[in-house]
Short mmCIF file of C-alpha atoms and ligand atoms in Angstrom, two decimals:
data_model
loop_
_atom_site.label_atom_id
_atom_site.label_comp_id
_atom_site.label_asym_id
_atom_site.label_seq_id
_atom_site.Cartn_x
_atom_site.Cartn_y
_atom_site.Cartn_z
CA MET A 16 -12.97 11.51 -11.46
CA TYR A 17 -13.42 8.25 -13.27
CA PRO A 18 -11.20 6.27 -15.61
CA SER A 19 -11.81 6.13 -19.34
CA ARG A 20 -13.64 3.10 -20.62
CA PHE A 21 -12.02 -0.31 -20.48
CA ARG A 22 -12.93 -3.94 -20.72
CA TYR A 23 -12.65 -5.73 -17.36
CA GLU A 24 -11.85 -9.37 -16.76
CA ALA A 25 -11.37 -11.08 -13.41
CA PRO A 26 -10.07 -14.57 -14.23
CA HIS A 27 -9.83 -17.35 -11.66
CA SER A 28 -6.50 -18.81 -12.77
CA LEU A 29 -3.06 -17.56 -13.80
CA ASP A 30 -3.24 -19.37 -17.15
CA GLU A 31 -6.51 -17.65 -17.94
CA ALA A 32 -5.05 -14.28 -16.90
CA ILE A 33 -1.97 -14.78 -19.09
CA GLY A 34 -4.20 -15.86 -22.00
CA LEU A 35 -6.21 -12.66 -21.63
CA LEU A 36 -3.04 -10.55 -21.63
CA HIS A 37 -1.70 -12.45 -24.63
CA ASP A 38 -4.86 -11.85 -26.66
CA GLY A 39 -5.48 -8.44 -25.18
CA GLY A 40 -3.43 -6.41 -27.61
CA ASP A 41 -1.09 -3.56 -26.81
CA TYR A 42 -2.80 -1.94 -23.99
CA ALA A 43 -3.77 -4.43 -21.35
CA LYS A 44 -2.94 -3.89 -17.67
CA VAL A 45 -2.80 -6.20 -14.69
CA LEU A 46 -4.73 -4.92 -11.68
CA ALA A 47 -3.30 -6.05 -8.32
CA GLY A 48 -3.82 -3.75 -5.32
CA GLY A 49 -4.88 -0.93 -7.60
CA GLN A 50 -3.29 1.67 -5.32
CA SER A 51 -1.13 3.03 -8.12
CA LEU A 52 -3.04 1.93 -11.21
CA VAL A 53 -6.51 3.15 -10.24
CA PRO A 54 -5.31 6.67 -9.31
CA LEU A 55 -3.38 6.83 -12.60
CA MET A 56 -6.44 5.69 -14.54
CA LYS A 57 -8.60 8.28 -12.80
CA LEU A 58 -6.12 10.99 -13.78
CA ARG A 59 -6.06 9.47 -17.28
CA PHE A 60 -2.30 9.06 -17.13
CA ALA A 61 -3.12 5.43 -17.89
CA SER A 62 -6.03 4.45 -20.12
CA PRO A 63 -5.76 0.71 -20.71
CA GLU A 64 -8.27 -0.93 -23.03
CA LEU A 65 -8.28 -4.12 -21.01
CA VAL A 66 -7.85 -4.52 -17.26
CA VAL A 67 -7.05 -8.02 -16.02
CA ASP A 68 -7.87 -8.10 -12.31
CA ILE A 69 -5.87 -10.88 -10.64
CA ASN A 70 -7.55 -10.52 -7.23
CA ASN A 71 -9.73 -13.59 -7.84
CA VAL A 72 -6.79 -15.84 -8.71
CA PRO A 73 -6.41 -18.13 -5.68
CA GLY A 74 -3.11 -18.88 -3.99
CA LEU A 75 -1.18 -15.63 -4.62
CA GLY A 76 -1.55 -13.99 -1.20
CA TYR A 77 1.27 -15.86 0.50
CA HIS A 78 4.63 -14.92 1.87
CA ARG A 79 6.63 -17.86 3.14
CA ALA A 80 10.13 -19.09 3.74
CA ASP A 81 11.51 -22.18 2.03
CA PRO A 82 13.36 -24.68 4.27
CA ASP A 83 16.66 -23.07 3.20
CA GLY A 84 15.44 -19.60 4.23
CA THR A 85 14.57 -18.22 0.79
CA LEU A 86 11.62 -15.85 1.21
CA ARG A 87 8.84 -15.84 -1.40
CA ILE A 88 6.22 -13.11 -1.62
CA GLY A 89 3.19 -13.82 -3.81
CA ALA A 90 1.64 -11.28 -6.17
CA LEU A 91 -1.33 -10.67 -3.87
CA CYS A 92 0.60 -10.40 -0.61
CA ARG A 93 -0.44 -6.95 0.63
CA HIS A 94 1.82 -4.41 2.31
CA ALA A 95 -0.29 -4.93 5.47
CA ASP A 96 0.39 -8.70 5.42
CA LEU A 97 4.10 -7.92 5.57
CA GLU A 98 3.62 -5.22 8.22
CA HIS A 99 1.85 -7.70 10.51
CA SER A 100 3.95 -10.72 9.54
CA ASP A 101 5.51 -12.95 12.21
CA LEU A 102 7.99 -14.21 9.63
CA LEU A 103 10.00 -11.04 9.02
CA PRO A 104 11.12 -9.78 12.44
CA GLY A 105 14.55 -11.17 13.22
CA THR A 106 15.35 -12.72 9.87
CA GLN A 107 14.40 -9.89 7.51
CA PRO A 108 15.24 -6.61 9.29
CA THR A 109 15.21 -4.45 6.14
CA MET A 110 11.79 -5.70 5.03
CA ALA A 111 10.32 -5.54 8.53
CA ALA A 112 11.48 -1.93 8.85
CA ALA A 113 10.07 -0.88 5.48
CA ALA A 114 6.61 -2.51 5.60
CA PRO A 115 5.01 -0.06 8.07
CA LEU A 116 6.48 2.91 6.17
CA ILE A 117 4.75 2.23 2.84
CA ALA A 118 1.90 4.67 2.19
CA ASP A 119 -0.75 4.67 4.96
CA PRO A 120 -2.56 1.84 6.77
CA ILE A 121 -5.59 1.84 4.45
CA VAL A 122 -3.53 1.85 1.25
CA ARG A 123 -1.43 -0.94 2.80
CA ASN A 124 -4.55 -3.12 3.05
CA ARG A 125 -4.72 -3.29 -0.77
CA GLY A 126 -1.32 -2.48 -2.26
CA THR A 127 1.14 -5.29 -2.95
CA LEU A 128 4.93 -5.58 -2.85
CA VAL A 129 5.04 -7.23 -6.27
CA GLY A 130 2.77 -4.52 -7.72
CA SER A 131 5.09 -1.91 -6.29
CA LEU A 132 8.10 -3.51 -8.02
CA CYS A 133 6.13 -3.68 -11.29
CA HIS A 134 5.10 -0.04 -10.95
CA ALA A 135 8.82 0.90 -10.79
CA ASP A 136 8.22 4.30 -9.26
CA PRO A 137 11.60 5.89 -8.38
CA GLN A 138 9.94 6.80 -5.10
CA GLY A 139 8.65 3.29 -4.43
CA ASP A 140 10.18 1.91 -1.26
CA TRP A 141 10.09 -1.82 -1.99
CA ALA A 142 12.34 -1.64 -5.05
CA SER A 143 15.17 -0.28 -2.88
CA VAL A 144 14.54 -2.84 -0.18
CA VAL A 145 14.51 -5.79 -2.59
CA LEU A 146 17.50 -4.40 -4.50
CA SER A 147 19.54 -4.13 -1.30
CA LEU A 148 18.76 -7.79 -0.60
CA GLY A 149 19.68 -8.98 -4.09
CA GLY A 150 16.14 -10.18 -4.72
CA SER A 151 14.39 -11.09 -7.94
CA VAL A 152 10.99 -11.32 -9.59
CA VAL A 153 9.49 -14.47 -11.06
CA ALA A 154 7.54 -13.73 -14.25
CA GLN A 155 5.11 -16.16 -15.84
CA GLY A 156 4.03 -15.95 -19.47
CA PRO A 157 2.65 -18.25 -22.16
CA GLY A 158 6.12 -19.85 -22.48
CA GLY A 159 6.57 -20.59 -18.79
CA ARG A 160 8.43 -18.93 -15.94
CA ARG A 161 11.65 -16.93 -15.77
CA THR A 162 13.45 -15.29 -12.88
CA ILE A 163 14.63 -11.70 -13.30
CA PRO A 164 17.00 -10.09 -10.76
CA VAL A 165 15.33 -6.93 -9.52
CA ALA A 166 18.36 -4.94 -10.71
CA ASP A 167 17.36 -5.94 -14.26
CA PHE A 168 13.62 -5.88 -13.61
CA VAL A 169 13.23 -2.22 -12.76
CA LEU A 170 14.41 -0.61 -15.99
CA GLY A 171 13.64 3.00 -15.25
CA PRO A 172 10.90 5.27 -14.05
CA PHE A 173 7.63 3.33 -14.42
CA GLU A 174 9.25 0.76 -16.67
CA ASN A 175 9.78 -2.90 -15.93
CA ALA A 176 11.20 -5.86 -17.83
CA LEU A 177 7.93 -7.81 -18.22
CA HIS A 178 6.64 -8.77 -21.66
CA PRO A 179 3.08 -7.56 -22.24
CA ASP A 180 1.73 -11.09 -21.72
CA GLU A 181 3.70 -11.82 -18.55
CA ILE A 182 2.53 -11.58 -14.96
CA ALA A 183 4.89 -11.14 -12.04
CA VAL A 184 3.86 -14.04 -9.83
CA GLU A 185 6.25 -13.63 -6.91
CA ALA A 186 9.24 -11.79 -5.53
CA VAL A 187 12.10 -13.85 -4.12
CA ILE A 188 14.55 -12.82 -1.41
CA PRO A 189 17.56 -15.14 -1.26
CA ALA A 190 18.41 -16.82 2.02
CA ALA A 191 21.13 -15.13 4.07
CA LYS A 192 24.43 -16.93 4.31
CA GLY A 193 24.84 -16.35 8.01
CA VAL A 194 23.16 -13.51 9.89
CA ARG A 195 21.30 -10.75 8.11
CA ALA A 196 21.25 -7.22 9.54
CA GLY A 197 20.22 -3.84 8.23
CA GLY A 198 17.17 -1.65 8.00
CA TYR A 199 15.15 0.88 6.07
CA LEU A 200 14.84 4.53 6.97
CA LYS A 201 12.56 6.97 5.23
CA LEU A 202 12.15 10.69 5.57
CA GLU A 203 8.60 11.71 4.76
CA ARG A 204 6.76 14.98 5.24
CA ARG A 205 3.75 13.20 6.71
CA VAL A 206 2.30 9.69 6.88
CA GLY A 207 1.38 8.44 3.44
CA ASP A 208 3.74 10.71 1.59
CA PHE A 209 6.32 9.29 -0.74
CA ALA A 210 9.93 9.37 0.41
CA THR A 211 11.86 12.61 0.45
CA VAL A 212 14.75 10.24 0.99
CA GLY A 213 14.68 6.49 1.61
CA VAL A 214 17.67 4.28 2.34
CA ALA A 215 17.75 0.48 2.40
CA VAL A 216 20.79 -1.29 3.84
CA SER A 217 21.14 -5.07 4.07
CA ILE A 218 24.29 -6.84 5.19
CA GLU A 219 25.25 -10.42 6.00
CA THR A 220 27.87 -11.62 8.45
CA ALA A 221 28.91 -15.16 9.33
CA ALA A 222 28.06 -14.48 13.01
CA PRO A 223 26.70 -11.38 14.80
CA GLY A 224 29.38 -8.69 14.62
CA GLY A 225 31.58 -10.76 12.29
CA THR A 226 33.10 -10.04 8.90
CA VAL A 227 30.64 -8.60 6.38
CA THR A 228 30.26 -11.13 3.56
CA ARG A 229 27.50 -9.45 1.57
CA ALA A 230 26.23 -5.89 1.52
CA GLY A 231 23.56 -4.03 -0.42
CA ILE A 232 22.62 -0.36 -0.23
CA ALA A 233 19.85 1.17 -2.33
CA LEU A 234 18.33 4.65 -2.39
CA THR A 235 14.73 5.81 -2.84
CA GLY A 236 13.59 9.18 -4.13
CA VAL A 237 17.01 10.68 -4.82
CA GLY A 238 17.23 10.12 -8.58
CA GLY A 239 15.29 9.31 -11.73
CA ALA A 240 15.18 5.65 -10.69
CA THR A 241 15.97 3.46 -7.72
CA ILE A 242 19.72 3.77 -7.16
CA ALA A 243 22.00 0.87 -6.24
CA ALA A 244 24.87 2.36 -4.24
CA THR A 245 27.24 -0.42 -5.24
CA GLU A 246 30.54 1.19 -4.25
CA ALA A 247 29.15 2.15 -0.88
CA ALA A 248 28.14 -1.46 -0.26
CA GLN A 249 31.54 -2.73 -1.36
CA ALA A 250 33.26 -0.51 1.19
CA LEU A 251 31.73 -2.68 3.91
CA LEU A 252 32.93 -6.05 2.65
CA GLY A 253 35.65 -8.24 4.13
CA GLN A 254 35.78 -6.66 7.61
CA PRO A 255 33.53 -6.32 10.64
CA LEU A 256 31.53 -3.10 10.83
CA SER A 257 33.57 -0.22 12.26
CA ALA A 258 33.10 3.52 12.59
CA ASP A 259 35.55 3.79 9.76
CA SER A 260 33.85 1.46 7.28
CA ILE A 261 30.43 2.85 8.18
CA GLY A 262 31.63 6.40 7.54
CA ARG A 263 33.12 5.45 4.19
CA ALA A 264 29.96 3.63 3.07
CA ALA A 265 27.86 6.61 4.14
CA ASP A 266 30.03 9.03 2.16
CA LEU A 267 29.97 6.84 -0.95
CA ALA A 268 26.19 6.38 -0.73
CA ALA A 269 25.75 10.15 -0.50
CA ALA A 270 27.97 10.51 -3.55
CA ALA A 271 25.86 7.96 -5.46
CA ALA A 272 22.64 9.90 -4.84
CA GLN A 273 21.41 12.16 -7.63
CA PRO A 274 18.91 14.29 -5.74
CA ARG A 275 17.12 17.27 -7.17
CA THR A 276 15.87 20.29 -5.31
CA ASP A 277 12.07 20.26 -5.16
CA HIS A 278 9.18 20.93 -2.78
CA ARG A 279 10.39 18.11 -0.53
CA GLY A 280 13.81 19.67 0.07
CA SER A 281 17.06 20.87 -1.43
CA ALA A 282 19.43 18.51 -3.20
CA GLU A 283 22.06 19.25 -0.57
CA TYR A 284 19.72 18.38 2.28
CA LYS A 285 18.65 15.12 0.64
CA ARG A 286 22.23 14.08 0.02
CA HIS A 287 23.03 14.83 3.65
CA MET A 288 20.09 12.66 4.75
CA VAL A 289 21.33 9.73 2.64
CA ARG A 290 24.61 9.92 4.52
CA THR A 291 22.87 10.20 7.89
CA PHE A 292 20.53 7.27 7.20
CA VAL A 293 23.28 4.90 6.04
CA GLU A 294 25.27 5.75 9.14
CA ARG A 295 22.26 5.38 11.42
CA ILE A 296 21.18 1.99 10.06
CA LEU A 297 24.67 0.54 10.21
CA SER A 298 25.51 1.94 13.65
CA ARG A 299 22.29 0.48 14.98
CA ALA A 300 23.11 -2.89 13.36
CA ASP A 301 26.55 -2.73 14.95
CA HIS A 302 25.11 -2.04 18.42
CA GLU A 303 22.59 -4.83 18.08
CA ALA A 304 25.30 -7.26 17.03
CA GLU A 305 27.37 -6.24 20.07
CA ARG A 306 24.43 -6.89 22.32
CA ALA A 307 23.78 -10.27 20.68
CA ALA A 308 27.44 -11.30 20.95
CA MET B 24 -28.37 1.52 -12.52
CA THR B 25 -27.95 4.23 -15.09
CA MET B 26 -24.86 6.35 -14.77
CA VAL B 27 -24.51 9.67 -16.57
CA TYR B 28 -20.96 10.76 -17.40
CA GLU B 29 -19.51 13.84 -19.00
CA ASP B 30 -18.83 13.23 -22.69
CA ARG B 31 -15.19 14.17 -23.14
CA GLY B 32 -15.11 12.74 -26.64
CA ASP B 33 -12.38 10.22 -25.89
CA ASP B 34 -14.37 7.18 -24.95
CA ALA B 35 -16.65 6.70 -27.90
CA ALA B 36 -14.50 4.09 -29.64
CA VAL B 37 -14.55 1.52 -26.86
CA GLU B 38 -17.68 -0.57 -26.49
CA VAL B 39 -17.90 -1.80 -22.94
CA PRO B 40 -20.45 -4.27 -21.70
CA MET B 41 -22.18 -3.58 -18.41
CA ARG B 42 -21.51 -6.17 -15.76
CA ARG B 43 -23.92 -7.56 -13.26
CA ILE B 44 -22.53 -7.81 -9.75
CA ARG B 45 -23.99 -9.16 -6.51
CA PHE B 46 -22.78 -7.91 -3.17
CA THR B 47 -24.05 -7.13 0.29
CA ILE B 48 -23.98 -3.68 1.77
CA ASN B 49 -24.57 -3.32 5.50
CA GLY B 50 -26.01 -6.82 5.43
CA GLU B 51 -28.49 -6.21 2.59
CA LYS B 52 -28.10 -8.24 -0.58
CA LYS B 53 -27.90 -6.19 -3.78
CA ILE B 54 -27.57 -6.71 -7.51
CA ALA B 55 -26.23 -3.89 -9.68
CA GLU B 56 -25.48 -3.36 -13.34
CA VAL B 57 -22.24 -1.44 -13.51
CA GLU B 58 -19.77 -0.21 -16.04
CA PRO B 59 -16.29 -1.50 -15.10
CA ARG B 60 -14.93 2.02 -14.64
CA LEU B 61 -17.50 2.90 -12.01
CA LEU B 62 -15.73 3.45 -8.70
CA LEU B 63 -16.91 1.80 -5.50
CA SER B 64 -17.51 5.24 -3.98
CA HIS B 65 -19.88 6.07 -6.85
CA LEU B 66 -21.71 2.77 -6.51
CA ILE B 67 -22.25 3.43 -2.81
CA ARG B 68 -23.24 7.10 -3.07
CA ARG B 69 -25.11 7.32 -6.37
CA GLY B 70 -26.09 3.72 -6.96
CA VAL B 71 -27.17 2.55 -3.52
CA GLY B 72 -27.88 6.11 -2.39
CA LEU B 73 -25.88 5.93 0.83
CA THR B 74 -24.27 9.35 0.98
CA GLY B 75 -22.61 8.92 4.39
CA THR B 76 -19.46 7.81 2.57
CA HIS B 77 -17.81 11.13 1.72
CA MET B 78 -15.52 12.03 -1.14
CA GLY B 79 -12.83 14.38 0.10
CA CYS B 80 -9.89 14.31 -2.28
CA ASP B 81 -10.75 11.65 -4.88
CA THR B 82 -6.98 11.02 -5.05
CA THR B 83 -6.52 8.30 -2.40
CA ASN B 84 -5.07 10.70 0.15
CA CYS B 85 -7.71 11.75 2.67
CA GLY B 86 -9.54 8.58 3.72
CA ALA B 87 -12.97 10.27 3.93
CA CYS B 88 -14.29 7.59 1.55
CA THR B 89 -13.11 4.68 3.75
CA VAL B 90 -15.46 1.69 3.90
CA LEU B 91 -14.90 -1.93 4.88
CA VAL B 92 -14.76 -4.60 2.18
CA ASP B 93 -14.83 -8.08 3.67
CA GLY B 94 -13.89 -6.45 6.96
CA LYS B 95 -10.82 -4.58 5.67
CA ALA B 96 -10.67 -0.78 5.47
CA VAL B 97 -10.29 0.43 1.89
CA LYS B 98 -10.51 3.79 0.18
CA SER B 99 -13.63 3.39 -1.91
CA CYS B 100 -12.48 6.05 -4.39
CA THR B 101 -9.64 3.71 -5.29
CA MET B 102 -11.43 0.45 -5.89
CA LEU B 103 -13.64 -0.46 -8.84
CA ALA B 104 -17.27 -1.24 -8.10
CA VAL B 105 -16.99 -4.49 -10.09
CA GLN B 106 -14.38 -5.64 -7.60
CA VAL B 107 -16.94 -6.04 -4.81
CA ASP B 108 -18.75 -8.75 -6.77
CA GLY B 109 -19.41 -11.52 -4.24
CA ARG B 110 -18.09 -9.43 -1.35
CA SER B 111 -19.53 -7.61 1.61
CA VAL B 112 -19.35 -3.85 2.06
CA GLU B 113 -19.89 -1.93 5.31
CA THR B 114 -20.45 1.81 5.38
CA VAL B 115 -21.04 4.30 8.18
CA GLU B 116 -24.80 3.78 7.76
CA GLY B 117 -24.32 0.21 8.96
CA LEU B 118 -22.95 1.24 12.34
CA ALA B 119 -26.12 2.26 14.19
CA THR B 120 -29.10 0.01 14.79
CA ALA B 121 -32.67 1.33 14.57
CA SER B 122 -32.65 2.21 18.24
CA GLU B 123 -29.04 2.70 19.22
CA LEU B 124 -25.90 4.47 18.10
CA HIS B 125 -22.77 2.39 17.69
CA PRO B 126 -20.28 2.96 20.54
CA LEU B 127 -18.00 4.69 18.03
CA GLN B 128 -20.76 7.15 17.15
CA GLU B 129 -21.51 7.64 20.80
CA GLY B 130 -17.82 8.14 21.49
CA PHE B 131 -17.52 10.84 18.83
CA LYS B 132 -20.52 12.55 20.42
CA GLN B 133 -19.24 12.27 24.00
CA GLU B 134 -15.68 13.35 23.24
CA HIS B 135 -16.50 15.96 20.57
CA GLY B 136 -14.66 13.96 17.93
CA LEU B 137 -15.96 16.06 15.07
CA GLN B 138 -16.40 19.63 14.00
CA CYS B 139 -17.58 19.87 10.37
CA GLY B 140 -17.99 16.09 10.26
CA PHE B 141 -16.68 15.61 6.76
CA CYS B 142 -13.91 13.21 7.74
CA THR B 143 -16.00 11.46 10.39
CA PRO B 144 -17.50 8.55 8.41
CA GLY B 145 -14.04 7.55 7.17
CA MET B 146 -12.55 7.96 10.65
CA MET B 147 -15.25 5.76 12.14
CA MET B 148 -14.85 3.02 9.55
CA ALA B 149 -11.06 2.98 9.91
CA ALA B 150 -11.57 2.90 13.68
CA LYS B 151 -14.06 0.04 13.36
CA ALA B 152 -11.53 -2.00 11.42
CA LEU B 153 -9.02 -1.35 14.22
CA LEU B 154 -11.40 -2.28 17.06
CA ASP B 155 -12.57 -5.44 15.26
CA ARG B 156 -8.94 -6.54 15.16
CA ASN B 157 -7.69 -5.06 18.43
CA PRO B 158 -10.37 -4.41 21.08
CA ASP B 159 -7.87 -2.92 23.53
CA PRO B 160 -5.79 -0.43 21.56
CA THR B 161 -3.33 2.02 23.07
CA GLU B 162 -3.44 5.67 22.10
CA GLU B 163 -0.48 4.98 19.82
CA ASP B 164 -2.39 2.10 18.13
CA VAL B 165 -5.32 4.44 17.46
CA ARG B 166 -3.10 7.19 16.04
CA TRP B 167 -1.34 4.66 13.83
CA ALA B 168 -4.59 3.11 12.54
CA LEU B 169 -6.04 6.53 11.70
CA SER B 170 -2.90 7.90 10.10
CA GLY B 171 -4.41 7.46 6.61
CA ASN B 172 -7.39 9.66 7.49
CA LEU B 173 -7.07 13.42 7.34
CA CYS B 174 -9.09 15.90 9.37
CA ARG B 175 -8.94 19.61 8.68
CA CYS B 176 -10.81 20.70 11.79
CA THR B 177 -10.19 18.89 15.02
CA GLY B 178 -6.44 18.53 15.36
CA TYR B 179 -7.12 14.81 15.96
CA GLN B 180 -6.93 14.89 19.77
CA ASN B 181 -10.64 14.40 20.28
CA ILE B 182 -10.90 11.84 17.49
CA VAL B 183 -8.33 9.68 19.29
CA LYS B 184 -10.21 10.15 22.58
CA SER B 185 -13.49 9.20 20.87
CA VAL B 186 -12.08 5.94 19.59
CA LEU B 187 -10.58 5.08 22.98
CA TRP B 188 -13.96 5.88 24.54
CA ALA B 189 -15.64 3.46 22.12
CA ALA B 190 -13.04 0.79 22.78
CA ALA B 191 -13.68 1.05 26.52
CA LYS B 192 -17.43 0.89 25.98
CA LEU B 193 -17.14 -2.14 23.70
CA ARG B 194 -15.00 -4.08 26.16
CA PRO B 195 -17.03 -6.38 28.34
CA GLY B 196 -17.38 -5.16 31.90
CA THR B 197 -16.90 -1.43 31.24
CA ALA B 198 -20.27 0.08 32.04
CA ASP B 199 -19.25 3.72 31.92
CA PRO B 200 -16.31 4.71 29.70
CA ASP B 201 -16.23 8.19 31.27
CA ALA B 202 -15.59 6.67 34.68
CA ALA B 203 -12.80 4.55 33.21
CA GLU B 204 -10.70 7.58 32.29
C1 LIG C 402 -1.80 7.79 -1.02
C2 LIG C 402 -0.76 6.82 -1.49
C3 LIG C 402 0.48 6.82 -0.90
C4 LIG C 402 1.46 5.93 -1.32
N1 LIG C 402 2.67 5.96 -0.70
C5 LIG C 402 3.62 5.08 -1.06
C6 LIG C 402 4.87 5.08 -0.40
O1 LIG C 402 5.11 5.85 0.53
N2 LIG C 402 5.81 4.20 -0.81
C7 LIG C 402 5.57 3.31 -1.82
O2 LIG C 402 6.44 2.53 -2.15
N3 LIG C 402 4.39 3.28 -2.45
C8 LIG C 402 3.41 4.14 -2.09
N4 LIG C 402 2.20 4.11 -2.74
C9 LIG C 402 1.99 3.15 -3.82
C10 LIG C 402 1.53 1.81 -3.27
O3 LIG C 402 2.58 1.20 -2.55
C11 LIG C 402 1.05 0.83 -4.35
O4 LIG C 402 0.40 -0.19 -3.67
C12 LIG C 402 2.13 0.20 -5.21
O5 LIG C 402 2.93 1.17 -5.83
C13 LIG C 402 1.53 -0.62 -6.36
O6 LIG C 402 1.05 -1.84 -5.91
P1 LIG C 402 -0.43 -2.31 -6.26
O7 LIG C 402 -0.54 -3.72 -5.86
O8 LIG C 402 -1.38 -1.35 -5.67
O9 LIG C 402 -0.38 -2.25 -7.86
P2 LIG C 402 -1.43 -1.74 -8.94
O10 LIG C 402 -1.82 -0.35 -8.69
O11 LIG C 402 -2.51 -2.75 -9.10
O12 LIG C 402 -0.48 -1.81 -10.24
C14 LIG C 402 0.60 -0.93 -10.44
C15 LIG C 402 1.28 -1.25 -11.77
O13 LIG C 402 1.95 -2.50 -11.74
C16 LIG C 402 1.37 -3.43 -12.62
N5 LIG C 402 1.25 -4.70 -11.90
C17 LIG C 402 0.82 -4.86 -10.62
N6 LIG C 402 0.93 -6.15 -10.23
C18 LIG C 402 1.42 -6.82 -11.31
C19 LIG C 402 1.76 -8.18 -11.52
N7 LIG C 402 1.63 -9.10 -10.54
N8 LIG C 402 2.24 -8.54 -12.74
C20 LIG C 402 2.40 -7.59 -13.72
N9 LIG C 402 2.10 -6.29 -13.57
C21 LIG C 402 1.62 -5.90 -12.37
C22 LIG C 402 0.03 -2.84 -13.02
O14 LIG C 402 -0.36 -3.26 -14.32
C23 LIG C 402 0.30 -1.36 -12.94
O15 LIG C 402 0.96 -0.92 -14.09
C24 LIG C 402 1.19 4.99 -2.34
C25 LIG C 402 -0.07 4.97 -2.94
C26 LIG C 402 -1.04 5.88 -2.51
C27 LIG C 402 -2.37 5.83 -3.16
S1 LIG C 403 -11.87 10.59 -1.35
FE1 LIG C 403 -10.96 8.64 -1.29
S2 LIG C 403 -9.16 9.02 -0.17
FE2 LIG C 403 -9.99 11.01 -0.34
S1 LIG C 404 -14.23 17.34 11.45
FE1 LIG C 404 -13.97 18.60 9.71
S2 LIG C 404 -12.57 17.44 8.54
FE2 LIG C 404 -12.61 16.34 10.38
#
């Protein structure tokens, strides 16, 4: 299989890349890791006329924490960089849990977190993770930069909020006010498969085991788009974690899922797994907090 | 390099210039004229003529087409040939020297790490990327590193043993990996 014909440019600066997109007409595509775009082009589900490869733009491969703890992930930071990162364990439990579960090790060498958010696949894991953390995407276009909360960035299946001449330059995870806990659990049929069910939970407490001051729960693969289980997250607020609050959040998350029966499992089974995963992540967080306290 | 494609009637409108790229493959410097849509796997197999890199699925799932680009394992069916401009590519043909098999190849022979052999080049290249990074992997490390490579024959047990055999052989001071078991 091979893609249909396209013009290829590999600029060495962001400005040049944005200029190419601006002049490139209706059907220009940014190429980052290529682990979603190239397969789609080979299947001719995507046939862009212009491909702007950003892999030669220097300075986009970073992920780093600002002094205040805000985490920034550049457009060319690969899944593997996050999997092997020393920065995430401890401070970013949800991200650290998700990184090794994206695709397979070879795909992770190329694919990027920012590309995954742009791709907006309802079965993409990073969108749930970043949504649960209240993260955002920084877009740069001819008019400058703007920051888009990921809740407004992922518009629907395979649809994002970028203008055609904008590039997503980084994803931003806000600093935790206090201690961050949580995790990501994914049910997959085999390594490299997309999620049958994925659940991201991120909470913040003033101290380990203390009152929950912020909570985010997001679901992968159980609806037409990434689902923010807002009510479930709210059920955790204003109290320390307890069997009671965990159970309520798990029930509400299961209710927020919109799974469909398919070759990966029945709707009932998937809904049940959402409940189980929310409970498992939060119970584990609770135990770890007890041990830390 | 001249590439012949099926004419599906949908491409005629777009004029696309060929691009000249320079890259090294298994240490040899090359120049190629490629159309941007040419895949790296095609450049390697049809352009350079190195057919050790196998195409299993052509859908980024099986890992048979795995090669190293600047030392990192990639699925060559899912990268454009133009993207290796200025980069270095290693394929299974680069493993052996004129007189000696690479320890990975020897390991696959000693531990019966292959049956039909179709997945083997990709397995070896993914394993090479692992051993370059981690010369002393555990069995779990090997299984994890090879989890993007599918084998329809062996059931994986002997592949894992082969890679551990090679790791032992590559470590300084291990004369006989069989004795080390
Ligand atoms: C076998 C296989 C298994 C996979 N399994 C999983 C999985 O389990 N979970 C999962 O989440 N994903 C999975 N993926 C997808 C993978 O994570 C991709 O890497 C990711 O979806 C897209 O990132 P990319 O950098 O490869 O983007 P690309 O493929 O380069 O681009 C994807 C889309 O986003 C756009 N884009 C990319 N970067 C930018 C940018 N900076 N600015 C503007 N637009 C941009 C492109 O134009 C394109 O439309 C899998 C892929 C494969 C091949
Ligand atoms: S042929 Fe490339 S992954 Fe199967
Ligand atoms: S030996 Fe036949 S596919 Fe692996």
